Amino acid sequence: TTWKVGLMYRPIEELLIRGTRSRDIRAPSLFELYNGGTAGTAVVVDPFLGNISYGGVKTASTGNPLLTPEFGDTYVIGATYRPNWLPGLNMAVDYWRIELDDAIASISNQSIIDDCY
């Protein structure tokens, strides 16, 4: 289930305070689930040997039918100030935080090498 709740409050004519909270979901795509396989080559930098670049490194990737949806919780709070004493001026400030669980992503060849280093 995905949902969103928002609230706006105007304590004075010039100031609007707003906030939202939502639960967001993204299901894996058909490609991410059932890709039969792709192969190619890449260039990688080897930090173990003084950052030497190697080209033509063979790569392969496939889909993963065991993937589950990713979930995100988003929090936003903000304010807009439009002063009557200065026509045409609008100011806005926003803060947001996004927490993501079970993210669906691919790891690059270089990231794998860097993490091992």
Tab-separated table of N, CA and C in Angstrom:
chain	number	residue	atom	x	y	z
A	1	THR	N	0.840	-1.178	0.000
A	1	THR	CA	0.000	0.000	0.000
A	1	THR	C	0.880	1.235	0.000
A	2	THR	N	0.554	2.174	-0.852
A	2	THR	CA	1.252	3.446	-0.900
A	2	THR	C	0.287	4.544	-0.496
A	3	TRP	N	0.799	5.577	0.155
A	3	TRP	CA	-0.070	6.651	0.621
A	3	TRP	C	0.726	7.935	0.823
A	4	LYS	N	-0.009	9.038	0.955
A	4	LYS	CA	0.607	10.338	1.192
A	4	LYS	C	-0.357	11.203	2.000
A	5	VAL	N	0.180	11.892	3.003
A	5	VAL	CA	-0.600	12.799	3.833
A	5	VAL	C	0.125	14.131	3.860
A	6	GLY	N	-0.615	15.210	3.670
A	6	GLY	CA	-0.018	16.533	3.688
A	6	GLY	C	-0.835	17.497	4.522
A	7	LEU	N	-0.153	18.521	5.018
A	7	LEU	CA	-0.807	19.523	5.841
A	7	LEU	C	-0.216	20.884	5.496
A	8	MET	N	-1.078	21.894	5.370
A	8	MET	CA	-0.618	23.263	5.162
A	8	MET	C	-1.266	24.135	6.234
A	9	TYR	N	-0.471	25.082	6.756
A	9	TYR	CA	-0.953	25.963	7.818
A	9	TYR	C	-0.447	27.364	7.525
A	10	ARG	N	-1.352	28.345	7.560
A	10	ARG	CA	-0.995	29.733	7.300
A	10	ARG	C	-1.294	30.540	8.571
A	11	PRO	N	-0.286	30.676	9.460
A	11	PRO	CA	-0.521	31.409	10.705
A	11	PRO	C	-0.737	32.911	10.475
A	12	ILE	N	-0.110	33.455	9.441
A	12	ILE	CA	-0.328	34.836	9.017
A	12	ILE	C	-0.378	34.843	7.496
A	13	GLU	N	-0.889	35.920	6.925
A	13	GLU	CA	-1.075	35.974	5.465
A	13	GLU	C	0.213	35.771	4.686
A	14	GLU	N	1.334	36.211	5.228
A	14	GLU	CA	2.603	36.165	4.504
A	14	GLU	C	3.337	34.832	4.621
A	15	LEU	N	2.955	33.979	5.535
A	15	LEU	CA	3.709	32.757	5.830
A	15	LEU	C	2.850	31.516	5.649
A	16	LEU	N	3.377	30.555	4.882
A	16	LEU	CA	2.711	29.261	4.702
A	16	LEU	C	3.681	28.180	5.162
A	17	ILE	N	3.237	27.351	6.086
A	17	ILE	CA	4.038	26.226	6.579
A	17	ILE	C	3.376	24.948	6.067
A	18	ARG	N	4.194	24.027	5.539
A	18	ARG	CA	3.629	22.813	4.951
A	18	ARG	C	4.483	21.603	5.307
A	19	GLY	N	3.853	20.460	5.291
A	19	GLY	CA	4.575	19.221	5.543
A	19	GLY	C	3.853	18.056	4.897
A	20	THR	N	4.615	17.043	4.519
A	20	THR	CA	4.030	15.825	3.967
A	20	THR	C	4.773	14.615	4.516
A	21	ARG	N	4.090	13.508	4.526
A	21	ARG	CA	4.656	12.217	4.917
A	21	ARG	C	4.085	11.209	3.944
A	22	SER	N	4.935	10.376	3.360
A	22	SER	CA	4.426	9.402	2.394
A	22	SER	C	5.168	8.085	2.493
A	23	ARG	N	4.504	7.044	2.032
A	23	ARG	CA	5.075	5.710	1.873
A	23	ARG	C	5.024	5.416	0.386
A	24	ASP	N	6.198	5.188	-0.200
A	24	ASP	CA	6.307	4.989	-1.643
A	24	ASP	C	6.877	3.602	-1.917
A	25	ILE	N	6.413	2.997	-2.992
A	25	ILE	CA	6.824	1.634	-3.343
A	25	ILE	C	7.180	1.594	-4.824
A	26	ARG	N	8.269	0.890	-5.148
A	26	ARG	CA	8.619	0.640	-6.548
A	26	ARG	C	8.887	-0.847	-6.713
A	27	ALA	N	8.137	-1.457	-7.597
A	27	ALA	CA	8.337	-2.873	-7.890
A	27	ALA	C	9.458	-3.012	-8.915
A	28	PRO	N	10.177	-4.133	-8.901
A	28	PRO	CA	11.209	-4.342	-9.909
A	28	PRO	C	10.592	-4.436	-11.303
A	29	SER	N	11.335	-3.950	-12.288
A	29	SER	CA	10.857	-4.027	-13.674
A	29	SER	C	11.002	-5.458	-14.199
A	30	LEU	N	10.362	-5.719	-15.312
A	30	LEU	CA	10.487	-7.046	-15.930
A	30	LEU	C	11.937	-7.334	-16.291
A	31	PHE	N	12.665	-6.314	-16.757
A	31	PHE	CA	14.080	-6.486	-17.105
A	31	PHE	C	14.891	-6.867	-15.868
A	32	GLU	N	14.641	-6.183	-14.743
A	32	GLU	CA	15.371	-6.488	-13.511
A	32	GLU	C	15.056	-7.892	-12.996
A	33	LEU	N	13.854	-8.354	-13.244
A	33	LEU	CA	13.455	-9.689	-12.788
A	33	LEU	C	13.908	-10.801	-13.733
A	34	TYR	N	13.711	-10.604	-15.030
A	34	TYR	CA	13.821	-11.733	-15.956
A	34	TYR	C	14.808	-11.541	-17.098
A	35	ASN	N	15.733	-10.596	-16.988
A	35	ASN	CA	16.742	-10.429	-18.028
A	35	ASN	C	17.476	-11.756	-18.208
A	36	GLY	N	17.441	-12.273	-19.420
A	36	GLY	CA	18.063	-13.565	-19.696
A	36	GLY	C	19.576	-13.542	-19.648
A	37	GLY	N	20.152	-12.378	-19.682
A	37	GLY	CA	21.601	-12.265	-19.592
A	37	GLY	C	22.161	-11.349	-20.665
A	38	THR	N	23.079	-10.518	-20.265
A	38	THR	CA	23.794	-9.668	-21.200
A	38	THR	C	25.278	-9.768	-20.900
A	39	ALA	N	26.074	-9.621	-21.926
A	39	ALA	CA	27.529	-9.684	-21.762
A	39	ALA	C	28.141	-8.499	-22.472
A	40	GLY	N	29.301	-8.104	-22.006
A	40	GLY	CA	29.986	-6.982	-22.631
A	40	GLY	C	31.394	-6.860	-22.085
A	41	THR	N	31.986	-5.698	-22.330
A	41	THR	CA	33.312	-5.423	-21.810
A	41	THR	C	33.295	-4.063	-21.124
A	42	ALA	N	34.251	-3.861	-20.222
A	42	ALA	CA	34.322	-2.605	-19.479
A	42	ALA	C	35.775	-2.231	-19.255
A	43	VAL	N	35.980	-0.989	-18.889
A	43	VAL	CA	37.285	-0.511	-18.467
A	43	VAL	C	37.225	-0.354	-16.950
A	44	VAL	N	38.202	-0.916	-16.259
A	44	VAL	CA	38.270	-0.787	-14.806
A	44	VAL	C	39.663	-0.311	-14.396
A	45	VAL	N	39.722	0.313	-13.226
A	45	VAL	CA	40.981	0.779	-12.658
A	45	VAL	C	41.295	-0.111	-11.465
A	46	ASP	N	42.515	-0.658	-11.446
A	46	ASP	CA	42.920	-1.581	-10.384
A	46	ASP	C	43.709	-0.837	-9.296
A	47	PRO	N	43.091	-0.551	-8.142
A	47	PRO	CA	43.792	0.165	-7.084
A	47	PRO	C	44.868	-0.700	-6.409
A	48	PHE	N	44.793	-2.017	-6.562
A	48	PHE	CA	45.802	-2.911	-5.972
A	48	PHE	C	47.163	-2.746	-6.660
A	49	LEU	N	47.132	-2.352	-7.944
A	49	LEU	CA	48.362	-2.241	-8.727
A	49	LEU	C	48.626	-0.805	-9.163
A	50	GLY	N	48.392	0.147	-8.271
A	50	GLY	CA	48.722	1.537	-8.559
A	50	GLY	C	47.783	2.227	-9.521
A	51	ASN	N	46.503	1.861	-9.510
A	51	ASN	CA	45.475	2.494	-10.339
A	51	ASN	C	45.734	2.351	-11.845
A	52	ILE	N	46.166	1.190	-12.242
A	52	ILE	CA	46.348	0.881	-13.662
A	52	ILE	C	44.980	0.598	-14.276
A	53	SER	N	44.741	1.148	-15.468
A	53	SER	CA	43.481	0.914	-16.175
A	53	SER	C	43.595	-0.328	-17.044
A	54	TYR	N	42.542	-1.122	-17.024
A	54	TYR	CA	42.462	-2.307	-17.865
A	54	TYR	C	41.207	-2.200	-18.716
A	55	GLY	N	41.351	-2.366	-20.006
A	55	GLY	CA	40.211	-2.353	-20.910
A	55	GLY	C	39.866	-3.762	-21.331
A	56	GLY	N	38.671	-3.944	-21.823
A	56	GLY	CA	38.258	-5.252	-22.318
A	56	GLY	C	37.946	-6.266	-21.234
A	57	VAL	N	37.673	-5.810	-20.014
A	57	VAL	CA	37.309	-6.728	-18.938
A	57	VAL	C	35.912	-7.264	-19.233
A	58	LYS	N	35.768	-8.577	-19.263
A	58	LYS	CA	34.477	-9.183	-19.595
A	58	LYS	C	33.488	-8.990	-18.448
A	59	THR	N	32.256	-8.662	-18.822
A	59	THR	CA	31.195	-8.455	-17.844
A	59	THR	C	29.977	-9.290	-18.228
A	60	ALA	N	29.156	-9.600	-17.245
A	60	ALA	CA	27.909	-10.328	-17.488
A	60	ALA	C	26.902	-9.937	-16.415
A	61	SER	N	25.647	-9.896	-16.799
A	61	SER	CA	24.588	-9.628	-15.825
A	61	SER	C	23.326	-10.359	-16.246
A	62	THR	N	22.522	-10.696	-15.258
A	62	THR	CA	21.242	-11.360	-15.504
A	62	THR	C	20.192	-10.762	-14.579
A	63	GLY	N	18.946	-11.094	-14.837
A	63	GLY	CA	17.865	-10.674	-13.964
A	63	GLY	C	17.844	-11.514	-12.703
A	64	ASN	N	17.036	-11.076	-11.752
A	64	ASN	CA	16.911	-11.801	-10.488
A	64	ASN	C	15.427	-11.936	-10.153
A	65	PRO	N	14.839	-13.111	-10.376
A	65	PRO	CA	13.404	-13.286	-10.124
A	65	PRO	C	13.044	-13.257	-8.634
A	66	LEU	N	14.036	-13.197	-7.744
A	66	LEU	CA	13.758	-13.154	-6.306
A	66	LEU	C	13.686	-11.728	-5.754
A	67	LEU	N	13.824	-10.728	-6.633
A	67	LEU	CA	13.746	-9.341	-6.164
A	67	LEU	C	12.375	-9.039	-5.575
A	68	THR	N	12.361	-8.205	-4.557
A	68	THR	CA	11.118	-7.751	-3.934
A	68	THR	C	11.008	-6.239	-4.119
A	69	PRO	N	9.825	-5.670	-3.916
A	69	PRO	CA	9.675	-4.215	-4.079
A	69	PRO	C	10.544	-3.432	-3.095
A	70	GLU	N	10.947	-2.237	-3.517
A	70	GLU	CA	11.656	-1.336	-2.615
A	70	GLU	C	10.648	-0.385	-1.999
A	71	PHE	N	10.899	-0.008	-0.751
A	71	PHE	CA	9.992	0.845	-0.003
A	71	PHE	C	10.715	2.110	0.418
A	72	GLY	N	10.027	3.232	0.299
A	72	GLY	CA	10.601	4.493	0.728
A	72	GLY	C	9.645	5.232	1.639
A	73	ASP	N	10.185	5.793	2.708
A	73	ASP	CA	9.428	6.671	3.595
A	73	ASP	C	9.991	8.073	3.405
A	74	THR	N	9.128	9.011	3.031
A	74	THR	CA	9.549	10.375	2.728
A	74	THR	C	8.907	11.342	3.710
A	75	TYR	N	9.745	12.235	4.227
A	75	TYR	CA	9.301	13.274	5.152
A	75	TYR	C	9.730	14.620	4.569
A	76	VAL	N	8.795	15.561	4.474
A	76	VAL	CA	9.098	16.892	3.948
A	76	VAL	C	8.440	17.935	4.845
A	77	ILE	N	9.200	18.958	5.185
A	77	ILE	CA	8.636	20.102	5.888
A	77	ILE	C	9.216	21.352	5.236
A	78	GLY	N	8.377	22.360	5.080
A	78	GLY	CA	8.850	23.563	4.413
A	78	GLY	C	8.000	24.764	4.764
A	79	ALA	N	8.486	25.915	4.346
A	79	ALA	CA	7.774	27.158	4.577
A	79	ALA	C	7.982	28.082	3.387
A	80	THR	N	6.972	28.885	3.106
A	80	THR	CA	7.043	29.895	2.067
A	80	THR	C	6.695	31.238	2.701
A	81	TYR	N	7.525	32.230	2.410
A	81	TYR	CA	7.305	33.571	2.953
A	81	TYR	C	7.166	34.547	1.795
A	82	ARG	N	6.070	35.266	1.756
A	82	ARG	CA	5.772	36.250	0.711
A	82	ARG	C	5.417	37.568	1.405
A	83	PRO	N	6.435	38.403	1.645
A	83	PRO	CA	6.173	39.626	2.412
A	83	PRO	C	5.344	40.650	1.635
A	84	ASN	N	4.363	41.221	2.317
A	84	ASN	CA	3.536	42.267	1.704
A	84	ASN	C	4.339	43.538	1.464
A	85	TRP	N	5.358	43.775	2.277
A	85	TRP	CA	6.133	45.008	2.205
A	85	TRP	C	7.141	45.012	1.056
A	86	LEU	N	7.326	43.851	0.357
A	86	LEU	CA	8.235	43.791	-0.784
A	86	LEU	C	7.577	42.980	-1.907
A	87	PRO	N	6.719	43.622	-2.712
A	87	PRO	CA	5.985	42.907	-3.767
A	87	PRO	C	6.928	42.173	-4.729
A	88	GLY	N	6.514	40.972	-5.105
A	88	GLY	CA	7.283	40.178	-6.060
A	88	GLY	C	8.293	39.241	-5.427
A	89	LEU	N	8.552	39.381	-4.118
A	89	LEU	CA	9.521	38.510	-3.453
A	89	LEU	C	8.813	37.311	-2.847
A	90	ASN	N	9.298	36.130	-3.175
A	90	ASN	CA	8.836	34.875	-2.570
A	90	ASN	C	10.062	34.116	-2.104
A	91	MET	N	10.052	33.631	-0.890
A	91	MET	CA	11.157	32.827	-0.360
A	91	MET	C	10.596	31.493	0.109
A	92	ALA	N	11.355	30.439	-0.142
A	92	ALA	CA	10.928	29.110	0.284
A	92	ALA	C	12.112	28.360	0.876
A	93	VAL	N	11.837	27.592	1.909
A	93	VAL	CA	12.824	26.731	2.545
A	93	VAL	C	12.174	25.361	2.714
A	94	ASP	N	12.904	24.319	2.328
A	94	ASP	CA	12.385	22.961	2.461
A	94	ASP	C	13.447	22.051	3.065
A	95	TYR	N	13.001	21.100	3.852
A	95	TYR	CA	13.845	20.034	4.389
A	95	TYR	C	13.148	18.726	4.051
A	96	TRP	N	13.921	17.766	3.567
A	96	TRP	CA	13.322	16.464	3.297
A	96	TRP	C	14.281	15.362	3.732
A	97	ARG	N	13.691	14.233	4.058
A	97	ARG	CA	14.457	13.034	4.409
A	97	ARG	C	13.755	11.848	3.760
A	98	ILE	N	14.550	11.032	3.090
A	98	ILE	CA	14.017	9.845	2.430
A	98	ILE	C	14.763	8.632	2.971
A	99	GLU	N	14.016	7.686	3.487
A	99	GLU	CA	14.590	6.434	3.965
A	99	GLU	C	14.157	5.337	2.998
A	100	LEU	N	15.129	4.619	2.451
A	100	LEU	CA	14.844	3.612	1.434
A	100	LEU	C	15.257	2.242	1.942
A	101	ASP	N	14.345	1.284	1.846
A	101	ASP	CA	14.617	-0.101	2.247
A	101	ASP	C	14.509	-1.014	1.034
A	102	ASP	N	15.382	-2.000	0.983
A	102	ASP	CA	15.376	-3.003	-0.093
A	102	ASP	C	15.547	-2.365	-1.468
A	103	ALA	N	16.476	-1.420	-1.574
A	103	ALA	CA	16.710	-0.723	-2.841
A	103	ALA	C	17.117	-1.704	-3.933
A	104	ILE	N	16.604	-1.476	-5.115
A	104	ILE	CA	16.936	-2.291	-6.280
A	104	ILE	C	18.005	-1.537	-7.058
A	105	ALA	N	19.165	-2.128	-7.193
A	105	ALA	CA	20.258	-1.459	-7.899
A	105	ALA	C	21.230	-2.493	-8.436
A	106	SER	N	22.006	-2.076	-9.418
A	106	SER	CA	23.086	-2.901	-9.946
A	106	SER	C	24.400	-2.335	-9.455
A	107	ILE	N	25.340	-3.191	-9.188
A	107	ILE	CA	26.649	-2.771	-8.723
A	107	ILE	C	27.601	-2.786	-9.910
A	108	SER	N	28.277	-1.683	-10.130
A	108	SER	CA	29.193	-1.600	-11.271
A	108	SER	C	30.451	-2.426	-11.020
A	109	ASN	N	31.136	-2.763	-12.108
A	109	ASN	CA	32.374	-3.527	-11.990
A	109	ASN	C	33.396	-2.763	-11.142
A	110	GLN	N	33.500	-1.451	-11.368
A	110	GLN	CA	34.468	-0.654	-10.628
A	110	GLN	C	34.131	-0.606	-9.147
A	111	SER	N	32.853	-0.548	-8.814
A	111	SER	CA	32.438	-0.533	-7.402
A	111	SER	C	32.842	-1.835	-6.697
A	112	ILE	N	32.713	-2.949	-7.383
A	112	ILE	CA	33.095	-4.238	-6.794
A	112	ILE	C	34.590	-4.245	-6.492
A	113	ILE	N	35.388	-3.787	-7.438
A	113	ILE	CA	36.846	-3.751	-7.230
A	113	ILE	C	37.181	-2.784	-6.095
A	114	ASP	N	36.591	-1.600	-6.100
A	114	ASP	CA	36.857	-0.607	-5.066
A	114	ASP	C	36.467	-1.116	-3.676
A	115	ASP	N	35.344	-1.813	-3.578
A	115	ASP	CA	34.919	-2.340	-2.279
A	115	ASP	C	35.859	-3.417	-1.780
A	116	CYS	N	36.405	-4.218	-2.682
A	116	CYS	CA	37.372	-5.240	-2.273
A	116	CYS	C	38.675	-4.597	-1.794
A	117	TYR	N	39.037	-3.466	-2.410
A	117	TYR	CA	40.265	-2.768	-2.035
A	117	TYR	C	40.131	-2.198	-0.636
